Amino acid sequence: MVVDFVNILYILGNQFEMSFVMQVNIVTTSAFQDQKPGTSGLRKKVKIFQQPHYLENFVQSFFDTLTVPEHATLVLGGDGRYHNRQAIQTIIKMAAANGFSRVLVGQAGILSTPAASHVIRKYQTFGGMVLSASHNQGGIHGDFGIKYNIGNGGPAPEKITDEVFARSKVITEYKIADFADVDIDNIGETKLAGLQAGEVFTVQVIDAVADYADLMQSLFDFAAIKTLLASGFEIKFDAMHAVTGPYAKEIFLKRLGAPASSLVNCEPLEDFGGGHPDPNLTYAEDLVNIMFAGENALDFGAASDGDGDRNMILGQNFFVTPSDSLAVLAANATLVPAYAAGIAGVARSMPTSGAVDRVAAKLNIPCYETPTGWKFFGNLMDAGKVTLCGEESFGTSSSHVREKDGLWAVLFWLNIIAVKKQSVEAILKAHWQEFGRNVYSRHDYEAIPSEAANAVIAHIKSQFSSLPGARFGSYTVASCDDFSYHDPIDGSVSHNQGTRILFSDGSRIVFRLSGTGTEGATLRIYLEAFEPDVSKHHLDAQVALAEMITIAMQISELKQRTGRDAPTVIT
Ligand code: VG1
Ligand code: CO
């Protein structure tokens, strides 16, 4: 533990019964007008975050909005991307100046998003700050981000983030304590003089992995998974040089006895090795090559994103869509010790396919449809209405935390496989046979000019009155709307959550602008069609959805309005 100068003064102060207090500076600042949190926190280019006062203004806006109780504890950590360490030192000093008594920091400034959520819940802290831009690229030319999670461990709801944004536009000063950078690399405590005479401010560096790994071990049948892995069942987990590397080493190597060759890209890097830490078929290329190597492909592959809350599941030469993954987990939940007694209900974001709805109907449990973003699941989980939640964007989790959880989903799959003793593909095929298949795909058009993207959406909306009843090939439009969500727990309403074209046979096209991009606009097109016919279940989604894709282009005039011929990413 490093004992800095102020700390020595504090100790001396005690010895001589003198009173030392922390020096706090009140810094005059000018407000920025662009600090609106998106789908998951505030994300901007690193260069923007490095501007003087930029991070400080945003953090102070949170502290001004929240009523921080006396002796409050803040959890702090990030995905290790470029600028993480500096930001952590700044936030520690601001937390001290704003009346927190303790900050729990993940060792080396690391905490995955689900681990941070768990630490907040386990130690019942006054929330936490997670420094991450998740799946966005890192490094000096990449993105940085920050999000605040409330005491239940989940992302701050819109009511809070709206207030924070309003505050950030008028802020004139922030408070920051004046002490040297604190050691965040060694587990232990640094004690500093507090705001008042006799008070202490503590920075506690915690093992970033242990609490989380213990939680996983308490949920899943580790003995069964261990036996599976020892039986010759070969897996590969790709951490994409992001935050889950240390977690994967502890869980797969130490606790589950997997060989070291099971892990790839498990050294966290500030720039994620130059890649996009986004676990999908485009960006998780290393893993995809291994898992689609024909006869040489391994049995199971998985990857997670920058901050560890996303997951991609692959079988031998087989890709599981996240929407299907959620449905399979729900259908097989009772095979996992933590969910053996059954699940209370499920929730999915609106653009996520209706595959899980079919499972819920069969299990006779409720299924909720929320807007995109994990913050909308928290109320339902707190109220005990749902146990499992998921999004089409490679996010799945349960009420064990209040965030999506990448490694949790991987372990859930391994637990199911260990019990069923079937391949990933066999599990999916059997699932489709029982429930039918919701054929699904998302097409992303990244970094298009905002005006063009807005014009596409406006053009679709201008057809709302003429589209119903219109025929497009074999499809007829039943209705179209803008999705609104009425939270059944707190009564809040969220409008404009995606533009939907619903067809008479239950298939649909959804258009939505991303709330996490940092360059221009990203337009997402979500395509879904239901296929009950088993003889067509093997078809590639792009083939099965070809007609819907053409219709989406026709209704949106996307090519004419953006000049783009093809999506940037297809998932
Ligand atoms: C995307 C996904 C959304 C997810 C969000 C945060 O948002 O679509 O489902 O919750 O990222 O995920 P958007 O607004 O760009 O579509 V993560 O892993 O960045 O915390
Ligand atoms: Co993420």
Coordinates of C-alpha atoms and ligand atoms in Angstrom, one line a residue:
M1 CA 0.0 0.0 0.0
V2 CA 1.3 3.4 -0.9
V3 CA 1.1 5.9 2.0
D4 CA 1.1 9.4 0.4
F5 CA 1.9 12.7 2.0
V6 CA -1.7 13.5 3.1
N7 CA -2.0 10.1 4.6
I8 CA 1.1 10.7 6.7
L9 CA -0.4 13.9 7.8
Y10 CA -3.6 12.1 8.7
I11 CA -1.7 9.6 10.8
L12 CA 0.4 12.4 12.4
G13 CA -2.8 14.3 13.1
N14 CA -4.2 11.4 15.0
Q15 CA -1.0 10.9 17.0
F16 CA -0.9 14.6 18.0
E17 CA -4.6 14.8 18.3
M18 CA -4.6 17.6 15.8
S19 CA -7.3 18.0 13.2
F20 CA -6.4 17.7 9.5
V21 CA -9.1 18.0 6.8
M22 CA -9.0 17.3 3.2
Q23 CA -8.3 20.2 0.9
V24 CA -11.1 20.7 -1.6
N25 CA -10.9 22.9 -4.6
I26 CA -14.0 24.4 -6.2
V27 CA -13.2 24.8 -9.9
T28 CA -15.0 27.2 -12.1
T29 CA -16.1 25.6 -15.3
S30 CA -18.2 26.2 -18.5
A31 CA -21.0 23.8 -19.3
F32 CA -20.8 21.5 -22.4
Q33 CA -24.1 21.1 -24.3
D34 CA -23.4 17.6 -25.6
Q35 CA -23.4 15.4 -22.5
K36 CA -26.6 13.6 -23.1
P37 CA -26.3 9.9 -21.9
G38 CA -27.4 7.5 -24.7
T39 CA -28.6 3.9 -24.5
S40 CA -25.9 3.1 -22.0
G41 CA -24.1 6.1 -20.5
L42 CA -22.2 8.9 -22.1
R43 CA -19.9 7.9 -24.9
K44 CA -17.5 10.1 -26.8
K45 CA -14.2 10.1 -28.6
V46 CA -11.3 9.9 -26.1
K47 CA -10.2 13.4 -27.4
I48 CA -13.5 14.9 -26.3
F49 CA -13.2 13.3 -22.8
Q50 CA -9.6 14.6 -22.5
Q51 CA -10.8 18.2 -22.9
P52 CA -10.3 20.1 -19.6
H53 CA -13.3 19.8 -17.3
Y54 CA -15.2 17.5 -19.6
L55 CA -15.2 14.4 -17.4
E56 CA -15.4 16.5 -14.3
N57 CA -18.5 18.4 -15.4
F58 CA -20.3 15.2 -16.2
V59 CA -19.4 13.5 -12.9
Q60 CA -20.3 16.6 -10.9
S61 CA -23.6 16.7 -12.7
F62 CA -24.3 13.3 -11.3
F63 CA -23.3 14.2 -7.8
D64 CA -25.4 17.4 -8.0
T65 CA -28.4 15.4 -9.1
L66 CA -28.2 12.5 -6.6
T67 CA -28.6 13.2 -3.0
V68 CA -25.5 11.5 -1.6
P69 CA -26.2 10.2 1.9
E70 CA -23.6 10.5 4.7
H71 CA -20.8 7.9 4.7
A72 CA -21.8 6.7 1.3
T73 CA -19.6 4.2 -0.7
L74 CA -19.1 4.4 -4.4
V75 CA -18.0 1.5 -6.6
L76 CA -15.5 2.5 -9.4
G77 CA -14.0 0.5 -12.2
G78 CA -13.8 0.2 -15.9
D79 CA -13.0 -2.0 -18.9
G80 CA -9.3 -0.9 -18.9
R81 CA -9.5 1.1 -22.1
Y82 CA -7.3 4.0 -22.8
H83 CA -7.9 6.9 -20.3
N84 CA -9.4 4.5 -17.7
R85 CA -6.6 5.1 -15.1
Q86 CA -6.6 8.9 -15.3
A87 CA -10.4 9.1 -15.2
I88 CA -10.4 6.8 -12.1
Q89 CA -8.0 9.1 -10.2
T90 CA -10.1 12.1 -11.1
I91 CA -13.4 10.5 -10.0
I92 CA -11.8 9.3 -6.7
K93 CA -10.9 12.9 -5.9
M94 CA -14.3 14.2 -6.9
A95 CA -16.1 11.5 -4.8
A96 CA -14.0 12.5 -1.8
A97 CA -14.9 16.2 -2.3
N98 CA -18.6 15.4 -2.8
G99 CA -18.9 13.6 0.6
F100 CA -18.4 9.9 -0.2
S101 CA -16.6 8.2 2.7
R102 CA -15.3 5.2 0.7
V103 CA -14.6 4.3 -2.9
L104 CA -14.3 0.6 -3.8
V105 CA -12.0 0.4 -6.8
G106 CA -11.4 -2.7 -8.8
Q107 CA -7.7 -3.6 -8.8
A108 CA -5.8 -1.7 -11.6
G109 CA -9.1 0.2 -12.2
I110 CA -10.7 -2.9 -13.7
L111 CA -14.3 -4.1 -13.2
S112 CA -16.4 -5.6 -15.8
T113 CA -19.9 -4.2 -16.1
P114 CA -21.6 -7.3 -14.5
A115 CA -18.9 -7.5 -11.8
A116 CA -19.5 -3.9 -10.9
S117 CA -23.2 -4.5 -10.7
H118 CA -22.6 -7.4 -8.4
V119 CA -20.2 -5.5 -6.2
I120 CA -22.7 -2.7 -5.8
R121 CA -25.3 -5.2 -4.7
K122 CA -23.1 -7.3 -2.5
Y123 CA -21.7 -4.4 -0.5
Q124 CA -25.0 -2.4 -0.8
T125 CA -23.2 0.7 -1.9
F126 CA -24.6 4.0 -3.1
G127 CA -24.2 2.9 -6.7
G128 CA -21.1 2.9 -8.9
M129 CA -19.4 4.4 -11.9
V130 CA -18.3 2.2 -14.8
L131 CA -15.9 3.6 -17.2
S132 CA -16.5 2.0 -20.6
A133 CA -17.7 2.5 -24.1
S134 CA -18.5 -1.2 -24.2
H135 CA -18.2 -2.6 -27.7
N136 CA -16.9 0.7 -29.2
Q137 CA -13.3 0.8 -30.3
G138 CA -10.7 2.0 -27.8
G139 CA -7.2 3.5 -27.8
I140 CA -6.3 7.2 -28.1
H141 CA -8.4 7.6 -31.3
G142 CA -11.2 5.4 -30.0
D143 CA -14.1 6.0 -27.6
F144 CA -14.3 6.5 -23.9
G145 CA -17.5 6.3 -21.8
I146 CA -19.0 6.6 -18.4
K147 CA -22.2 5.3 -16.9
Y148 CA -23.7 5.5 -13.4
N149 CA -25.4 2.5 -11.8
I150 CA -27.8 2.9 -9.0
G151 CA -28.0 1.0 -5.7
N152 CA -29.8 -2.0 -7.2
G153 CA -26.7 -2.5 -9.4
G154 CA -28.5 -1.4 -12.6
P155 CA -28.0 1.4 -15.0
A156 CA -29.5 4.7 -13.9
P157 CA -33.1 5.0 -15.2
E158 CA -34.0 7.8 -17.7
K159 CA -35.5 10.0 -15.0
I160 CA -32.0 10.3 -13.5
T161 CA -30.0 10.6 -16.8
D162 CA -32.4 13.3 -18.1
E163 CA -31.8 15.3 -14.9
V164 CA -28.1 14.8 -15.2
F165 CA -28.1 16.0 -18.8
A166 CA -30.1 19.1 -17.8
R167 CA -27.7 19.8 -15.0
S168 CA -24.6 19.3 -17.3
K169 CA -25.9 22.1 -19.6
V170 CA -25.9 24.7 -16.8
I171 CA -23.1 23.6 -14.5
T172 CA -20.7 26.4 -13.4
E173 CA -18.4 24.6 -10.9
Y174 CA -17.2 21.3 -9.7
K175 CA -15.5 20.0 -6.5
I176 CA -12.3 18.1 -6.4
A177 CA -10.1 17.1 -3.5
D178 CA -6.4 18.0 -3.6
F179 CA -4.4 14.9 -2.9
A180 CA -1.8 12.9 -4.8
D181 CA -2.9 10.0 -7.0
V182 CA -3.9 6.9 -5.0
D183 CA -2.4 3.5 -5.5
I184 CA -5.0 1.4 -7.3
D185 CA -2.8 -1.5 -8.2
N186 CA -2.4 -3.2 -4.8
I187 CA -5.3 -4.7 -2.9
G188 CA -5.7 -2.9 0.3
E189 CA -6.8 0.5 1.7
T190 CA -5.5 4.0 1.5
K191 CA -6.9 6.3 4.2
L192 CA -6.9 10.0 3.8
A193 CA -8.2 12.9 5.9
G194 CA -11.9 13.4 5.4
L195 CA -14.0 16.5 4.7
Q196 CA -14.5 17.2 8.4
A197 CA -12.0 17.0 11.2
G198 CA -11.8 13.5 12.5
E199 CA -13.4 12.0 9.4
V200 CA -11.6 9.5 7.1
F201 CA -11.9 9.0 3.4
T202 CA -10.9 5.5 2.3
V203 CA -10.0 4.2 -1.1
Q204 CA -10.3 0.4 -1.0
V205 CA -8.8 -1.6 -3.8
I206 CA -10.6 -4.9 -4.2
D207 CA -9.9 -8.0 -6.2
A208 CA -11.9 -7.3 -9.4
V209 CA -12.5 -11.0 -10.1
A210 CA -13.1 -12.9 -6.9
D211 CA -16.6 -11.8 -5.9
Y212 CA -17.8 -12.3 -9.4
A213 CA -16.3 -15.7 -9.8
D214 CA -17.8 -16.8 -6.5
L215 CA -21.2 -15.6 -7.7
M216 CA -20.9 -17.7 -10.9
Q217 CA -19.9 -20.7 -8.9
S218 CA -23.0 -20.3 -6.7
L219 CA -25.3 -20.2 -9.7
F220 CA -24.0 -23.0 -11.9
D221 CA -23.1 -26.7 -11.6
F222 CA -19.4 -26.2 -11.8
A223 CA -18.8 -29.9 -11.1
A224 CA -20.8 -30.9 -14.1
I225 CA -19.1 -28.3 -16.4
K226 CA -15.7 -29.5 -15.1
T227 CA -16.6 -33.1 -16.0
L228 CA -17.7 -31.9 -19.5
L229 CA -14.5 -30.0 -20.1
A230 CA -12.4 -33.0 -18.9
S231 CA -14.3 -35.4 -21.3
G232 CA -12.7 -34.0 -24.4
F233 CA -15.4 -31.3 -25.1
E234 CA -13.2 -28.6 -26.6
I235 CA -14.1 -24.9 -26.0
K236 CA -12.6 -21.6 -27.0
F237 CA -13.4 -18.3 -25.2
D238 CA -12.3 -15.1 -26.9
A239 CA -12.1 -12.1 -24.5
M240 CA -11.2 -9.8 -27.5
H241 CA -8.4 -8.2 -25.5
A242 CA -11.0 -6.7 -23.3
V243 CA -12.1 -6.9 -19.7
T244 CA -13.2 -10.5 -19.4
G245 CA -9.7 -11.9 -19.8
P246 CA -8.8 -12.1 -16.0
Y247 CA -12.3 -13.3 -15.2
A248 CA -12.1 -16.1 -17.8
K249 CA -8.7 -17.2 -16.5
E250 CA -10.0 -17.5 -13.0
I251 CA -13.2 -19.3 -13.9
F252 CA -12.3 -21.5 -16.9
L253 CA -8.7 -22.3 -16.0
K254 CA -8.6 -22.2 -12.2
R255 CA -12.1 -23.3 -11.2
L256 CA -13.2 -25.4 -14.2
G257 CA -9.8 -27.0 -15.1
A258 CA -10.0 -26.1 -18.8
P259 CA -6.6 -26.2 -20.6
A260 CA -4.9 -22.8 -21.3
S261 CA -5.6 -23.3 -25.0
S262 CA -9.3 -22.7 -24.3
L263 CA -8.7 -19.0 -24.0
V264 CA -7.7 -16.5 -26.7
N265 CA -7.0 -12.8 -26.5
C266 CA -7.3 -12.8 -22.7
E267 CA -4.7 -10.1 -22.1
P268 CA -6.7 -6.8 -21.7
L269 CA -5.2 -4.0 -23.8
E270 CA -5.9 -0.3 -23.7
D271 CA -6.8 -0.4 -27.4
F272 CA -8.2 -3.9 -27.5
G273 CA -5.4 -4.8 -29.9
G274 CA -6.8 -2.3 -32.4
G275 CA -10.0 -4.3 -32.9
H276 CA -13.6 -3.7 -32.2
P277 CA -14.3 -5.5 -28.9
D278 CA -17.8 -6.5 -30.2
P279 CA -18.6 -10.2 -30.2
N280 CA -20.3 -10.7 -33.5
L281 CA -19.6 -12.6 -36.7
T282 CA -17.8 -9.6 -38.2
Y283 CA -15.6 -8.4 -35.4
A284 CA -14.8 -11.7 -33.5
E285 CA -13.0 -12.9 -36.5
D286 CA -10.4 -15.0 -34.7
L287 CA -13.0 -17.1 -33.0
V288 CA -15.3 -17.4 -36.0
N289 CA -12.4 -18.8 -38.0
I290 CA -11.8 -21.4 -35.3
M291 CA -15.4 -22.3 -34.9
F292 CA -16.2 -22.5 -38.7
A293 CA -13.2 -24.6 -39.6
G294 CA -15.3 -27.5 -40.9
E295 CA -14.3 -30.8 -39.4
N296 CA -11.5 -29.2 -37.3
A297 CA -14.0 -26.8 -35.6
L298 CA -14.2 -27.1 -31.8
D299 CA -17.3 -28.0 -29.9
F300 CA -18.1 -24.7 -28.3
G301 CA -17.0 -21.1 -28.8
A302 CA -17.9 -17.9 -27.1
A303 CA -16.8 -14.3 -27.0
S304 CA -17.6 -11.2 -25.0
D305 CA -17.3 -7.4 -25.5
G306 CA -15.2 -4.5 -24.1
D307 CA -16.9 -4.4 -20.7
G308 CA -17.9 -8.0 -20.5
D309 CA -21.7 -7.7 -20.6
R310 CA -22.2 -9.2 -24.1
N311 CA -21.8 -12.7 -25.3
M312 CA -21.7 -14.6 -28.6
I313 CA -22.4 -18.3 -28.6
L314 CA -21.1 -20.6 -31.3
G315 CA -21.3 -24.3 -31.8
Q316 CA -19.3 -26.4 -34.3
N317 CA -19.8 -24.5 -37.5
F318 CA -23.0 -23.0 -36.0
F319 CA -24.0 -19.5 -34.9
V320 CA -26.7 -19.0 -32.2
T321 CA -28.6 -15.7 -32.6
P322 CA -28.8 -13.9 -29.3
S323 CA -32.6 -13.9 -29.6
D324 CA -32.6 -17.7 -29.9
S325 CA -30.0 -18.0 -27.1
L326 CA -32.4 -16.2 -24.7
A327 CA -35.2 -18.5 -25.7
V328 CA -33.0 -21.6 -25.2
L329 CA -31.9 -20.5 -21.8
A330 CA -35.5 -19.8 -20.7
A331 CA -36.6 -23.2 -22.0
N332 CA -33.8 -25.0 -20.2
A333 CA -33.4 -22.8 -17.1
T334 CA -34.4 -25.6 -14.7
L335 CA -31.3 -27.6 -15.6
V336 CA -29.2 -24.9 -13.9
P337 CA -29.1 -25.0 -10.0
A338 CA -29.9 -21.4 -9.5
Y339 CA -33.1 -21.6 -11.6
A340 CA -34.1 -25.2 -10.8
A341 CA -37.3 -24.0 -9.2
G342 CA -38.3 -22.3 -12.4
I343 CA -38.3 -18.7 -13.6
A344 CA -40.8 -16.0 -12.7
G345 CA -41.0 -14.4 -16.1
V346 CA -38.9 -13.1 -19.0
A347 CA -38.3 -9.8 -20.7
R348 CA -36.8 -8.8 -24.0
S349 CA -36.2 -5.6 -25.8
M350 CA -38.7 -4.7 -28.5
P351 CA -36.3 -5.4 -31.4
T352 CA -35.3 -8.8 -30.0
S353 CA -37.1 -11.6 -31.7
G354 CA -40.3 -13.2 -30.3
A355 CA -38.6 -16.6 -29.8
V356 CA -38.6 -16.2 -26.0
D357 CA -42.3 -15.2 -26.1
R358 CA -43.1 -18.7 -27.4
V359 CA -41.2 -20.3 -24.5
A360 CA -42.9 -18.1 -22.0
A361 CA -46.3 -19.0 -23.4
K362 CA -45.5 -22.7 -23.0
L363 CA -44.2 -22.2 -19.5
N364 CA -47.2 -20.1 -18.7
I365 CA -45.1 -17.2 -17.4
P366 CA -45.2 -13.5 -18.3
C367 CA -43.1 -12.0 -21.1
Y368 CA -42.4 -8.3 -21.1
E369 CA -41.4 -6.2 -24.1
T370 CA -39.2 -3.2 -23.2
P371 CA -37.3 -0.5 -25.2
T372 CA -33.7 -1.1 -26.1
G373 CA -31.2 -0.8 -23.2
W374 CA -30.7 -2.7 -20.0
K375 CA -32.0 0.1 -17.8
F376 CA -35.6 -0.9 -18.7
F377 CA -35.3 -4.3 -17.1
G378 CA -34.3 -3.2 -13.6
N379 CA -37.8 -2.3 -12.4
L380 CA -39.2 -5.6 -13.6
M381 CA -36.4 -7.6 -11.9
D382 CA -36.6 -5.6 -8.6
A383 CA -40.3 -6.3 -8.5
G384 CA -39.7 -10.0 -9.0
K385 CA -41.7 -10.1 -12.3
V386 CA -38.9 -11.5 -14.4
T387 CA -35.9 -13.7 -13.9
L388 CA -34.3 -13.8 -17.4
C389 CA -33.9 -10.8 -19.8
G390 CA -32.2 -10.4 -23.1
E391 CA -31.5 -8.3 -26.1
E392 CA -30.8 -9.2 -29.7
S393 CA -27.5 -7.2 -29.4
F394 CA -25.7 -10.2 -27.7
G395 CA -27.0 -9.3 -24.3
T396 CA -28.5 -11.9 -21.9
S397 CA -28.7 -12.0 -18.1
S398 CA -30.8 -12.7 -15.1
S399 CA -31.7 -11.1 -11.8
H400 CA -28.4 -12.3 -10.2
V401 CA -27.2 -8.8 -11.2
R402 CA -28.9 -5.8 -12.9
E403 CA -26.8 -5.7 -16.0
K404 CA -26.3 -8.1 -18.9
D405 CA -23.6 -10.6 -18.3
G406 CA -21.4 -12.2 -20.9
L407 CA -19.6 -14.9 -18.9
W408 CA -22.9 -15.8 -17.1
A409 CA -24.5 -16.6 -20.5
V410 CA -21.4 -18.7 -21.5
L411 CA -21.6 -20.7 -18.3
F412 CA -25.3 -21.1 -18.6
W413 CA -24.8 -22.7 -22.1
L414 CA -22.1 -25.0 -20.8
N415 CA -24.3 -26.0 -17.9
I416 CA -27.1 -26.9 -20.3
I417 CA -24.7 -28.9 -22.6
A418 CA -23.2 -30.7 -19.6
V419 CA -26.7 -31.9 -18.5
K420 CA -28.2 -32.5 -21.9
K421 CA -25.1 -34.0 -23.5
Q422 CA -26.0 -32.6 -26.9
S423 CA -24.2 -30.3 -29.3
V424 CA -25.1 -26.6 -29.6
E425 CA -26.6 -27.3 -33.0
A426 CA -28.6 -30.2 -31.8
I427 CA -30.0 -28.2 -28.9
L428 CA -31.1 -25.4 -31.3
K429 CA -32.6 -27.8 -33.9
A430 CA -34.6 -29.5 -31.2
H431 CA -35.7 -26.1 -29.9
W432 CA -36.9 -25.0 -33.3
Q433 CA -38.7 -28.2 -33.8
E434 CA -40.6 -27.7 -30.6
F435 CA -41.3 -24.0 -30.8
G436 CA -40.8 -23.1 -34.4
R437 CA -38.1 -20.8 -35.6
N438 CA -38.1 -17.0 -35.5
V439 CA -35.8 -16.3 -38.3
Y440 CA -33.9 -13.1 -37.4
S441 CA -31.2 -10.7 -38.6
R442 CA -30.0 -7.2 -37.9
H443 CA -28.4 -5.0 -40.5
D444 CA -26.4 -2.0 -39.3
Y445 CA -25.5 1.0 -41.4
E446 CA -22.8 2.7 -39.3
A447 CA -21.5 6.3 -39.4
I448 CA -23.9 7.7 -41.9
P449 CA -24.6 11.4 -41.9
S450 CA -27.2 12.2 -39.2
E451 CA -29.3 14.2 -41.6
A452 CA -29.5 11.3 -44.0
A453 CA -30.4 8.9 -41.2
N454 CA -33.1 11.2 -39.9
A455 CA -34.5 11.6 -43.4
V456 CA -34.8 7.8 -43.7
I457 CA -36.8 7.6 -40.5
A458 CA -38.9 10.6 -41.4
H459 CA -39.7 9.1 -44.8
I460 CA -40.8 5.8 -43.2
K461 CA -43.0 7.7 -40.7
S462 CA -44.6 9.7 -43.5
Q463 CA -46.0 6.4 -44.9
F464 CA -47.7 5.4 -41.6
S465 CA -51.1 6.2 -42.9
S466 CA -50.7 4.7 -46.4
L467 CA -48.8 1.5 -45.5
P468 CA -51.4 -0.6 -43.7
G469 CA -53.0 -2.9 -46.1
A470 CA -50.3 -2.4 -48.7
R471 CA -48.9 -5.6 -50.3
F472 CA -45.2 -6.3 -50.9
G473 CA -44.7 -9.6 -52.7
S474 CA -46.1 -12.2 -50.3
Y475 CA -46.3 -9.9 -47.4
T476 CA -49.1 -7.5 -46.4
V477 CA -48.6 -4.6 -43.9
A478 CA -50.9 -5.0 -41.0
S479 CA -49.9 -1.9 -39.0
C480 CA -47.0 0.5 -38.3
D481 CA -46.1 2.6 -35.3
D482 CA -43.4 4.1 -33.1
F483 CA -42.8 1.9 -30.1
S484 CA -43.7 3.4 -26.8
Y485 CA -43.2 1.7 -23.4
H486 CA -45.3 2.1 -20.3
D487 CA -43.3 0.9 -17.4
P488 CA -45.7 -1.3 -15.4
I489 CA -43.8 -0.7 -12.1
D490 CA -43.2 3.0 -11.9
G491 CA -45.6 4.2 -14.6
S492 CA -43.0 6.1 -16.6
V493 CA -43.5 6.3 -20.4
S494 CA -40.8 6.2 -23.0
H495 CA -41.7 7.3 -26.6
N496 CA -39.9 7.0 -29.9
Q497 CA -38.2 3.7 -29.2
G498 CA -38.2 2.3 -32.7
T499 CA -40.3 2.4 -35.9
R500 CA -42.1 -0.8 -36.6
I501 CA -43.7 -2.2 -39.7
L502 CA -45.8 -5.2 -38.7
F503 CA -47.0 -7.7 -41.3
S504 CA -50.2 -9.7 -41.3
D505 CA -48.3 -13.1 -40.8
G506 CA -46.5 -11.8 -37.7
S507 CA -43.2 -11.0 -39.4
R508 CA -41.9 -7.5 -38.9
I509 CA -39.2 -4.9 -39.8
V510 CA -38.0 -2.4 -37.2
F511 CA -35.9 0.7 -38.0
R512 CA -34.1 2.4 -35.1
L513 CA -31.2 4.9 -34.7
S514 CA -28.5 3.7 -32.3
G515 CA -27.9 5.5 -29.0
T516 CA -24.3 4.3 -28.5
G517 CA -22.4 5.4 -31.7
T518 CA -20.1 8.4 -31.6
E519 CA -19.8 9.1 -35.3
G520 CA -22.7 10.4 -37.4
A521 CA -25.7 8.1 -37.0
T522 CA -26.0 4.3 -37.0
L523 CA -29.2 3.0 -38.5
R524 CA -30.3 -0.4 -37.4
I525 CA -32.8 -2.5 -39.4
Y526 CA -34.2 -5.5 -37.5
L527 CA -35.8 -8.2 -39.6
E528 CA -37.9 -11.1 -38.3
A529 CA -40.1 -13.8 -39.8
F530 CA -41.6 -16.8 -38.2
E531 CA -40.9 -20.2 -39.8
P532 CA -43.0 -23.1 -38.4
D533 CA -41.9 -25.5 -41.2
V534 CA -39.1 -27.8 -39.9
S535 CA -37.9 -28.5 -43.5
K536 CA -36.9 -24.8 -43.8
H537 CA -35.2 -24.5 -40.4
H538 CA -31.7 -25.1 -41.8
L539 CA -31.8 -22.1 -44.1
D540 CA -29.4 -19.2 -43.7
A541 CA -31.2 -16.2 -42.2
Q542 CA -30.1 -13.9 -45.0
V543 CA -31.6 -16.3 -47.5
A544 CA -34.8 -16.9 -45.6
L545 CA -35.2 -13.1 -45.0
A546 CA -34.2 -12.0 -48.5
E547 CA -37.7 -10.8 -49.5
M548 CA -38.0 -8.9 -46.2
I549 CA -34.7 -7.2 -46.8
T550 CA -35.8 -6.0 -50.2
I551 CA -39.0 -4.7 -48.7
A552 CA -37.1 -2.8 -46.0
M553 CA -35.0 -1.1 -48.7
Q554 CA -38.1 -0.3 -50.7
I555 CA -40.0 1.3 -47.8
S556 CA -37.0 3.2 -46.4
E557 CA -35.4 4.3 -49.6
L558 CA -32.2 3.8 -47.7
K559 CA -29.9 3.4 -50.6
Q560 CA -31.1 6.5 -52.4
R561 CA -31.1 8.6 -49.2
T562 CA -27.7 7.5 -47.8
G563 CA -25.8 6.3 -50.8
R564 CA -25.0 3.1 -49.0
D565 CA -25.2 -0.2 -50.9
A566 CA -24.7 -2.7 -48.1
P567 CA -24.8 -2.8 -44.3
T568 CA -21.6 -2.3 -42.3
V569 CA -22.4 -5.2 -40.0
I570 CA -24.9 -8.1 -40.4
T571 CA -25.7 -10.1 -37.3
Ligands
VG1_1 C1 -26.7 -1.0 -28.3 C2 -27.7 -2.2 -28.4 C3 -28.5 -2.3 -27.1 C4 -27.5 -2.3 -25.9 C5 -26.6 -1.2 -26.0 C6 -25.6 -1.2 -24.9 O1 -27.5 0.1 -28.3 O2 -28.5 -2.2 -29.5 O3 -29.3 -3.4 -27.2 O4 -28.3 -2.3 -24.7 O5 -25.9 -1.1 -27.2 O6 -24.8 -2.4 -24.9 P1 -27.8 1.1 -29.5 O7 -28.6 2.2 -29.0 O8 -26.5 1.4 -30.2 O9 -28.7 0.2 -30.4 V1 -23.3 -2.3 -24.4 O10 -22.7 -3.8 -24.5 O11 -22.7 -1.1 -25.2 O12 -23.3 -1.8 -22.8
CO2 CO -21.0 -3.9 -23.3

